[in-house]
CSV table of C-alpha atoms in Angstrom, one decimal:
chain,number,residue,atom,x,y,z
B,391,MET,CA,0.0,0.0,0.0
B,392,LYS,CA,1.3,3.4,-0.9
B,393,ALA,CA,2.6,5.7,1.8
B,394,PHE,CA,1.1,9.2,2.3
B,395,ARG,CA,3.5,11.3,0.2
B,396,LEU,CA,3.9,14.9,1.2
B,397,GLY,CA,5.9,15.9,-1.9
B,398,ARG,CA,8.5,18.6,-1.6
B,399,LEU,CA,8.4,20.1,1.9
B,400,SER,CA,10.6,23.2,1.3
B,401,ALA,CA,7.7,25.5,0.4
B,402,VAL,CA,5.7,24.3,3.4
B,403,ALA,CA,8.6,24.9,5.7
B,404,VAL,CA,9.1,28.4,4.4
B,405,VAL,CA,5.4,29.2,4.9
B,406,ALA,CA,5.3,27.7,8.4
B,407,ALA,CA,8.6,29.3,9.4
B,408,GLY,CA,7.4,32.8,8.2
B,409,ALA,CA,4.2,32.4,10.1
B,410,LEU,CA,5.9,31.1,13.2
B,411,ALA,CA,8.2,34.1,13.4
B,412,LEU,CA,5.2,36.3,14.0
B,413,SER,CA,3.3,34.1,16.4
B,414,ALA,CA,3.2,33.2,20.0
B,415,CYS,CA,3.7,29.5,20.8
B,416,GLY,CA,1.6,29.1,23.9
B,417,SER,CA,-1.4,26.7,23.6
B,418,ASP,CA,-3.7,28.9,25.6
B,419,ASN,CA,-3.2,32.2,23.8
B,420,ALA,CA,-3.6,31.5,20.1
B,421,THR,CA,-4.2,34.1,17.5
B,422,SER,CA,-5.5,33.7,14.0
B,423,THR,CA,-4.1,35.1,10.8
B,424,GLY,CA,-7.0,34.1,8.6
B,425,GLN,CA,-10.3,36.0,8.5
B,426,SER,CA,-11.9,36.1,5.1
B,427,SER,CA,-11.2,32.5,4.0
B,428,ALA,CA,-13.0,30.7,6.9
B,429,ALA,CA,-16.1,30.0,4.9
B,430,ALA,CA,-14.6,27.3,2.8
B,431,SER,CA,-18.0,26.3,1.4
B,432,GLY,CA,-18.5,29.7,-0.2
B,433,LYS,CA,-21.6,30.6,1.8
B,434,ALA,CA,-22.1,31.6,5.4
B,435,VAL,CA,-23.6,29.0,7.8
B,436,THR,CA,-25.3,29.4,11.2
B,437,GLY,CA,-25.7,27.3,14.3
B,438,THR,CA,-23.6,25.9,17.1
B,439,LEU,CA,-21.2,23.0,16.7
B,440,THR,CA,-19.9,21.1,19.7
B,441,GLY,CA,-16.6,19.4,19.8
B,442,ILE,CA,-14.7,17.7,22.7
B,443,GLY,CA,-11.2,16.2,22.7
B,444,SER,CA,-7.5,16.7,22.2
B,445,SER,CA,-5.8,19.3,24.3
B,446,ALA,CA,-2.8,19.1,21.9
B,447,GLN,CA,-5.1,20.8,19.3
B,448,GLY,CA,-5.7,23.7,21.7
B,449,ALA,CA,-3.7,26.4,20.0
B,450,ALA,CA,-4.8,25.5,16.5
B,451,MET,CA,-8.4,25.2,17.7
B,452,ASP,CA,-8.4,28.7,19.1
B,453,ALA,CA,-7.2,30.1,15.8
B,454,TRP,CA,-9.7,28.1,13.8
B,455,LYS,CA,-12.6,29.0,16.0
B,456,THR,CA,-11.8,32.7,15.8
B,457,ALA,CA,-11.4,32.8,12.0
B,458,PHE,CA,-14.5,30.6,11.3
B,459,ALA,CA,-16.7,32.8,13.6
B,460,SER,CA,-15.4,35.9,11.8
B,461,ALA,CA,-16.4,34.6,8.4
B,462,ASN,CA,-19.7,33.1,9.7
B,463,GLN,CA,-21.3,35.7,12.0
B,464,GLY,CA,-24.2,33.3,13.0
B,465,ALA,CA,-22.0,30.3,13.7
B,466,THR,CA,-20.2,29.2,16.8
B,467,VAL,CA,-17.9,26.3,17.5
B,468,GLN,CA,-17.6,25.2,21.1
B,469,TYR,CA,-14.6,23.0,22.0
B,470,SER,CA,-13.7,21.5,25.3
B,471,PRO,CA,-10.0,20.2,25.4
B,472,ASP,CA,-10.8,17.4,27.8
B,473,GLY,CA,-8.5,14.8,26.2
B,474,SER,CA,-8.7,12.6,23.1
B,475,GLY,CA,-10.4,9.7,25.0
B,476,ALA,CA,-13.1,12.0,26.3
B,477,GLY,CA,-13.6,13.3,22.8
B,478,ARG,CA,-14.0,9.9,21.2
B,479,LYS,CA,-16.4,8.8,23.9
B,480,ALA,CA,-18.5,12.0,23.4
B,481,LEU,CA,-18.7,11.5,19.6
B,482,ILE,CA,-19.8,7.8,20.1
B,483,ASP,CA,-22.4,8.6,22.8
B,484,GLY,CA,-23.8,11.6,20.8
B,485,SER,CA,-22.9,14.4,23.2
B,486,ALA,CA,-20.5,16.0,20.7
B,487,GLN,CA,-20.8,16.5,16.9
B,488,PHE,CA,-17.1,16.0,16.4
B,489,ALA,CA,-14.2,14.7,18.4
B,490,GLY,CA,-10.6,16.0,18.4
B,491,SER,CA,-8.4,13.0,18.8
B,492,ASP,CA,-4.6,12.4,18.7
B,493,ALA,CA,-5.4,8.7,18.0
B,494,TYR,CA,-7.8,7.3,15.4
B,495,LEU,CA,-10.8,5.3,16.5
B,496,LYS,CA,-10.0,1.7,17.4
B,497,ASP,CA,-12.0,-1.0,15.6
B,498,ASP,CA,-14.4,-1.5,18.5
B,499,GLU,CA,-14.9,2.3,18.7
B,500,MET,CA,-15.7,2.3,14.9
B,501,THR,CA,-18.3,-0.3,15.5
B,502,ALA,CA,-19.8,1.5,18.6
B,503,ALA,CA,-20.0,4.7,16.6
B,504,LYS,CA,-22.7,3.2,14.3
B,505,ALA,CA,-25.3,3.5,17.0
B,506,LYS,CA,-25.3,7.4,16.8
B,507,CYS,CA,-23.6,8.0,13.4
B,508,GLY,CA,-25.6,5.5,11.3
B,509,PRO,CA,-24.7,2.3,9.5
B,510,ASP,CA,-21.5,3.7,8.1
B,511,GLY,CA,-20.3,4.9,11.5
B,512,ALA,CA,-17.6,7.5,11.8
B,513,ILE,CA,-14.6,8.6,9.9
B,514,ASN,CA,-11.2,9.9,11.1
B,515,VAL,CA,-10.0,13.0,9.2
B,516,PRO,CA,-6.5,14.2,9.8
B,517,VAL,CA,-6.4,18.0,10.5
B,518,TYR,CA,-3.2,18.6,12.5
B,519,ILE,CA,0.3,17.2,12.3
B,520,SER,CA,2.6,18.0,15.2
B,521,PRO,CA,5.8,16.7,16.9
B,522,ILE,CA,5.6,15.6,20.5
B,523,ALA,CA,8.4,17.1,22.5
B,524,VAL,CA,10.4,15.4,25.2
B,525,ALA,CA,10.5,18.6,27.3
B,526,PHE,CA,12.6,19.1,30.5
B,527,ASN,CA,13.3,21.7,33.1
B,528,LEU,CA,17.1,21.8,33.6
B,529,PRO,CA,18.5,25.2,34.7
B,530,GLY,CA,20.9,26.4,32.0
B,531,ILE,CA,20.3,23.5,29.6
B,532,THR,CA,17.8,23.8,26.7
B,533,ASP,CA,19.1,21.1,24.4
B,534,LEU,CA,19.9,17.4,25.0
B,535,LYS,CA,20.4,14.4,22.8
B,536,LEU,CA,18.5,11.3,23.7
B,537,ASP,CA,18.0,7.9,22.2
B,538,ALA,CA,14.9,5.7,22.5
B,539,ASP,CA,16.3,3.4,25.2
B,540,THR,CA,17.3,6.3,27.4
B,541,ILE,CA,13.9,8.0,26.9
B,542,ALA,CA,12.2,4.8,27.9
B,543,LYS,CA,14.4,4.4,31.0
B,544,ILE,CA,13.8,8.0,32.0
B,545,PHE,CA,10.0,7.5,31.9
B,546,ARG,CA,10.1,4.1,33.6
B,547,GLY,CA,12.1,5.6,36.5
B,548,GLN,CA,15.2,3.6,35.7
B,549,VAL,CA,17.3,6.8,35.3
B,550,ALA,CA,17.3,8.5,38.7
B,551,LYS,CA,19.6,11.5,38.1
B,552,TRP,CA,20.3,13.8,35.2
B,553,ASN,CA,24.0,13.1,35.3
B,554,ASP,CA,23.3,9.4,34.8
B,555,PRO,CA,26.0,7.7,32.6
B,556,ALA,CA,23.3,6.8,30.0
B,557,ILE,CA,22.5,10.5,29.4
B,558,ALA,CA,26.1,11.7,29.8
B,559,ALA,CA,27.3,9.3,27.1
B,560,LEU,CA,25.0,10.9,24.6
B,561,ASN,CA,25.9,14.4,25.6
B,562,PRO,CA,29.7,14.8,25.8
B,563,GLY,CA,30.7,18.3,27.0
B,564,VAL,CA,27.4,19.1,28.6
B,565,SER,CA,27.6,19.8,32.3
B,566,LEU,CA,24.7,17.7,33.6
B,567,PRO,CA,23.4,18.4,37.1
B,568,ASP,CA,23.3,15.9,40.0
B,569,LEU,CA,19.5,16.5,40.0
B,570,LYS,CA,16.6,14.1,40.5
B,571,VAL,CA,14.7,13.1,37.4
B,572,THR,CA,11.0,13.6,37.9
B,573,PRO,CA,8.9,12.1,35.0
B,574,VAL,CA,5.5,13.7,34.5
B,575,ASN,CA,2.7,11.9,32.6
B,576,ARG,CA,-0.8,12.7,31.6
B,577,SER,CA,-3.5,11.6,34.1
B,578,ASP,CA,-6.3,11.6,31.6
B,579,ASP,CA,-6.9,9.3,28.6
B,580,SER,CA,-4.7,11.0,26.1
B,581,GLY,CA,-3.9,10.6,22.4
B,582,THR,CA,-0.6,12.2,23.1
B,583,THR,CA,0.1,9.3,25.5
B,584,THR,CA,-1.0,6.8,22.9
B,585,ASN,CA,1.5,8.2,20.4
B,586,PHE,CA,4.3,8.5,22.9
B,587,THR,CA,3.9,5.0,24.2
B,588,GLU,CA,3.6,3.7,20.6
B,589,TYR,CA,7.0,5.2,19.9
B,590,LEU,CA,8.5,3.7,23.1
B,591,SER,CA,7.0,0.3,22.5
B,592,ALA,CA,8.3,0.2,18.9
B,593,THR,CA,11.8,1.6,19.4
B,594,ALA,CA,12.7,0.3,22.9
B,595,PRO,CA,10.7,-2.9,23.2
B,596,SER,CA,13.1,-4.6,25.7
B,597,ILE,CA,12.6,-1.6,28.1
B,598,TRP,CA,9.1,-0.4,27.4
B,599,THR,CA,7.2,-3.6,28.0
B,600,ASP,CA,3.8,-2.1,28.4
B,601,LYS,CA,1.4,-2.1,25.5
B,602,PRO,CA,0.7,1.3,23.8
B,603,SER,CA,-2.3,3.0,25.4
B,604,GLY,CA,-3.9,6.3,26.0
B,605,ASN,CA,-3.7,5.6,29.7
B,606,TRP,CA,-0.3,5.8,31.4
B,607,PRO,CA,0.8,2.5,33.1
B,608,SER,CA,-0.4,2.6,36.7
B,609,SER,CA,2.6,0.6,37.8
B,610,LEU,CA,5.0,3.4,37.1
B,611,LYS,CA,5.9,6.1,39.6
B,612,GLY,CA,6.1,9.8,38.9
B,613,GLU,CA,4.0,12.9,38.8
B,614,ASN,CA,0.9,13.4,36.7
B,615,ALA,CA,-1.3,16.2,35.5
B,616,LYS,CA,-4.4,16.6,33.3
B,617,GLY,CA,-4.1,17.9,29.8
B,618,THR,CA,-1.2,19.3,27.8
B,619,SER,CA,-1.2,22.5,29.8
B,620,GLY,CA,-1.2,20.6,33.1
B,621,VAL,CA,1.9,18.5,32.4
B,622,VAL,CA,3.8,21.5,30.9
B,623,LYS,CA,2.9,23.7,34.0
B,624,THR,CA,4.1,20.9,36.3
B,625,VAL,CA,7.4,20.6,34.6
B,626,SER,CA,7.8,24.4,34.4
B,627,ASP,CA,7.4,24.5,38.2
B,628,THR,CA,9.7,21.6,39.0
B,629,ALA,CA,13.4,21.6,38.4
B,630,GLY,CA,14.5,18.2,37.1
B,631,ALA,CA,11.1,17.3,35.7
B,632,VAL,CA,10.5,15.9,32.2
B,633,THR,CA,7.4,15.2,30.2
B,634,TYR,CA,6.0,14.5,26.7
B,635,ALA,CA,3.8,17.2,25.2
B,636,ASP,CA,2.7,18.7,22.0
B,637,ASP,CA,5.4,21.1,20.9
B,638,SER,CA,3.0,24.0,20.5
B,639,ALA,CA,2.7,24.1,24.3
B,640,VAL,CA,6.4,24.1,25.1
B,641,SER,CA,8.1,27.4,25.7
B,642,GLY,CA,9.9,29.6,28.2
B,643,LYS,CA,12.6,27.9,30.2
B,644,LEU,CA,11.9,24.4,29.1
B,645,GLY,CA,14.3,22.5,26.9
B,646,THR,CA,13.6,19.9,24.3
B,647,ALA,CA,15.5,16.7,23.3
B,648,GLN,CA,16.9,15.8,19.9
B,649,VAL,CA,15.9,12.2,19.2
B,650,LYS,CA,18.2,9.7,17.7
B,651,VAL,CA,17.0,8.2,14.4
B,652,GLY,CA,19.4,5.8,12.7
B,653,ASP,CA,22.9,7.2,13.3
B,654,ASN,CA,21.8,10.9,13.7
B,655,PHE,CA,20.0,13.1,16.1
B,656,VAL,CA,16.9,15.0,14.8
B,657,LYS,CA,15.8,18.3,16.2
B,658,ILE,CA,12.1,18.8,16.8
B,659,SER,CA,10.4,20.8,14.0
B,660,ALA,CA,7.2,20.9,11.9
B,661,GLU,CA,9.1,19.8,8.8
B,662,ALA,CA,10.6,16.8,10.6
B,663,ALA,CA,7.2,15.8,11.8
B,664,ALA,CA,5.7,16.1,8.3
B,665,LYS,CA,8.4,13.8,7.1
B,666,ALA,CA,7.2,11.2,9.6
B,667,VAL,CA,3.8,11.2,7.9
B,668,GLU,CA,5.5,11.1,4.5
B,669,VAL,CA,7.1,7.7,5.3
B,670,SER,CA,3.9,6.2,6.9
B,671,LYS,CA,1.0,4.3,5.4
B,672,PRO,CA,-2.8,4.2,5.7
B,673,VAL,CA,-4.4,1.9,8.3
B,674,GLU,CA,-5.6,-1.2,6.4
B,675,GLY,CA,-9.2,-2.4,6.3
B,676,ARG,CA,-10.8,1.0,6.9
B,677,PRO,CA,-13.6,2.5,4.8
B,678,ALA,CA,-12.6,4.5,1.7
B,679,ASN,CA,-13.2,7.9,3.3
B,680,ASP,CA,-11.4,7.0,6.6
B,681,LEU,CA,-7.9,8.5,6.6
B,682,SER,CA,-6.4,6.9,9.6
B,683,ILE,CA,-2.6,6.8,9.4
B,684,LYS,CA,-0.3,4.1,10.7
B,685,LEU,CA,2.9,6.0,11.7
B,686,ASP,CA,6.3,4.3,11.1
B,687,ARG,CA,8.0,4.8,14.5
B,688,THR,CA,11.1,2.8,13.6
B,689,THR,CA,12.1,4.6,10.4
B,690,LYS,CA,15.8,5.3,9.9
B,691,GLU,CA,15.2,7.8,7.2
B,692,SER,CA,17.2,11.0,7.5
B,693,GLY,CA,15.5,14.1,8.9
B,694,VAL,CA,12.4,12.3,10.3
B,695,TYR,CA,11.2,13.1,13.9
B,696,PRO,CA,9.4,9.9,14.9
B,697,ILE,CA,7.6,11.1,18.1
B,698,VAL,CA,4.8,12.7,16.2
B,699,LEU,CA,1.1,12.8,16.4
B,700,VAL,CA,-1.5,13.1,13.7
B,701,SER,CA,-4.5,14.6,15.3
B,702,TYR,CA,-7.9,13.9,13.8
B,703,HIS,CA,-11.4,15.3,13.7
B,704,VAL,CA,-13.6,12.3,14.1
B,705,LEU,CA,-16.9,12.9,12.3
B,706,CYS,CA,-20.2,11.0,11.9
B,707,THR,CA,-20.8,9.9,8.3
B,708,THR,CA,-24.5,11.1,8.8
B,709,TYR,CA,-26.2,13.7,10.9
B,710,ALA,CA,-29.8,14.2,11.7
B,711,ASP,CA,-30.5,17.4,9.6
B,712,GLN,CA,-29.2,19.4,6.7
B,713,LYS,CA,-28.3,22.4,8.9
B,714,THR,CA,-25.9,20.3,10.9
B,715,VAL,CA,-24.4,18.7,7.8
B,716,ASP,CA,-23.8,22.1,6.3
B,717,LEU,CA,-22.2,23.5,9.4
B,718,VAL,CA,-19.9,20.4,9.8
B,719,LYS,CA,-18.8,20.6,6.2
B,720,ALA,CA,-18.2,24.4,6.3
B,721,TRP,CA,-16.2,24.1,9.5
B,722,GLU,CA,-14.1,21.1,8.5
B,723,ASN,CA,-13.5,22.3,5.0
B,724,TYR,CA,-12.0,25.5,6.4
B,725,VAL,CA,-9.9,23.5,8.9
B,726,VAL,CA,-8.2,21.4,6.2
B,727,SER,CA,-8.0,24.3,3.7
B,728,GLU,CA,-4.7,26.0,2.9
B,729,GLN,CA,-5.7,29.0,5.0
B,730,GLY,CA,-6.9,26.9,7.9
B,731,GLN,CA,-3.6,25.0,7.9
B,732,LYS,CA,-1.6,28.2,7.7
B,733,ASP,CA,-3.6,29.6,10.7
B,734,ALA,CA,-2.8,26.4,12.7
B,735,ALA,CA,0.9,26.6,11.7
B,736,ALA,CA,1.1,30.2,12.8
B,737,SER,CA,-0.5,29.5,16.2
B,738,ALA,CA,0.7,25.9,17.0
B,739,LYS,CA,4.0,25.2,15.2
B,740,SER,CA,2.2,22.4,13.3
B,741,ALA,CA,3.0,21.0,9.9
B,742,PRO,CA,0.4,21.9,7.2
B,743,LEU,CA,-1.3,18.9,5.6
B,744,SER,CA,0.2,18.1,2.2
B,745,SER,CA,-1.9,19.0,-0.8
B,746,SER,CA,-2.6,15.3,-1.5
B,747,LEU,CA,-3.7,14.6,2.1
B,748,ALA,CA,-5.8,17.8,2.2
B,749,SER,CA,-7.5,16.8,-1.0
B,750,LYS,CA,-8.4,13.4,0.5
B,751,ALA,CA,-9.6,15.1,3.7
B,752,LYS,CA,-11.9,17.3,1.6
B,753,THR,CA,-13.3,14.4,-0.2
B,754,ALA,CA,-14.0,12.6,3.1
B,755,ILE,CA,-15.7,15.7,4.6
B,756,ASP,CA,-17.8,16.2,1.5
B,757,SER,CA,-19.1,12.7,1.9
B,758,VAL,CA,-21.0,13.5,5.1
B,759,LYS,CA,-24.7,13.6,4.6
B,760,VAL,CA,-28.2,13.6,6.2
B,761,LYS,CA,-29.4,10.4,7.8
B,762,SER,CA,-31.9,8.7,5.5
């Protein structure tokens, strides 16, 4: 099966870099650069759309909501960043009209969605590509090199101090402190946790023996906090703490790790995250308009940052009335449009969807219809 090809990334990188230079990177204070292009359908829509889910999408979502409301004066999008698991549950039980999720629906969730979404169930539409940072609070240090085994040991509590020989060997010349390592994990069911544990399970299987999951292993000690903003705040307040979080939320005094891929270390960036999608494949056995992506965590290809999340908007294939269908289509078509992706990149340091993937996303969105 063909991989999702992103084509040449240089133009994307230039657009994203230019936008980023003018934007703030905090996830709770996003601004939007797009105003007039939000009505992707060409006509204004009205009504209220409710979404629940990914906190990693927070900065992008704030920008999207602002631009969409500006172009559609009678329309409002409400979004609660309660975590990916909460979002998928809300979509399945009918309490939300779309879910934001950093992990696509599992097979059993696809089946369960049919009760509210109709016989064709739900579809996963990628809207947001972003690297997950291994972020740490070490006074005077903002850059470290880490490999998969060492990252796994850190989060399993097998590395007690930052001057541990395993870290020192990867960072010659860096004056590492004799400071306690405090891992901080998500307390809620999180798609970011799913993606992070998928990476650890695939690249350090002899150390990370737990199965990938949205719920952090209860057997592991450490601190925890709810949501992306929660773990970032905990690490910011705790010298020696380390967490995994969407890169859009990492700023200030926190450092981020370069990750070893093959024989090289790769710095975190939107372009490197986009390359991770480029070398990945669609999930097999899904409906034609479902765009779930199976990420290749073990790639050795140069320039790929493998700790990446593809965040989705999970939509019903059918809704109860035409007004809702029109609102869903207008909103989602803006989100995956060139302008919507630029707005996200400017606010969240994300990688815009490739033209090919954006086209597939539009086709999927346009397939949504009224229940018969």
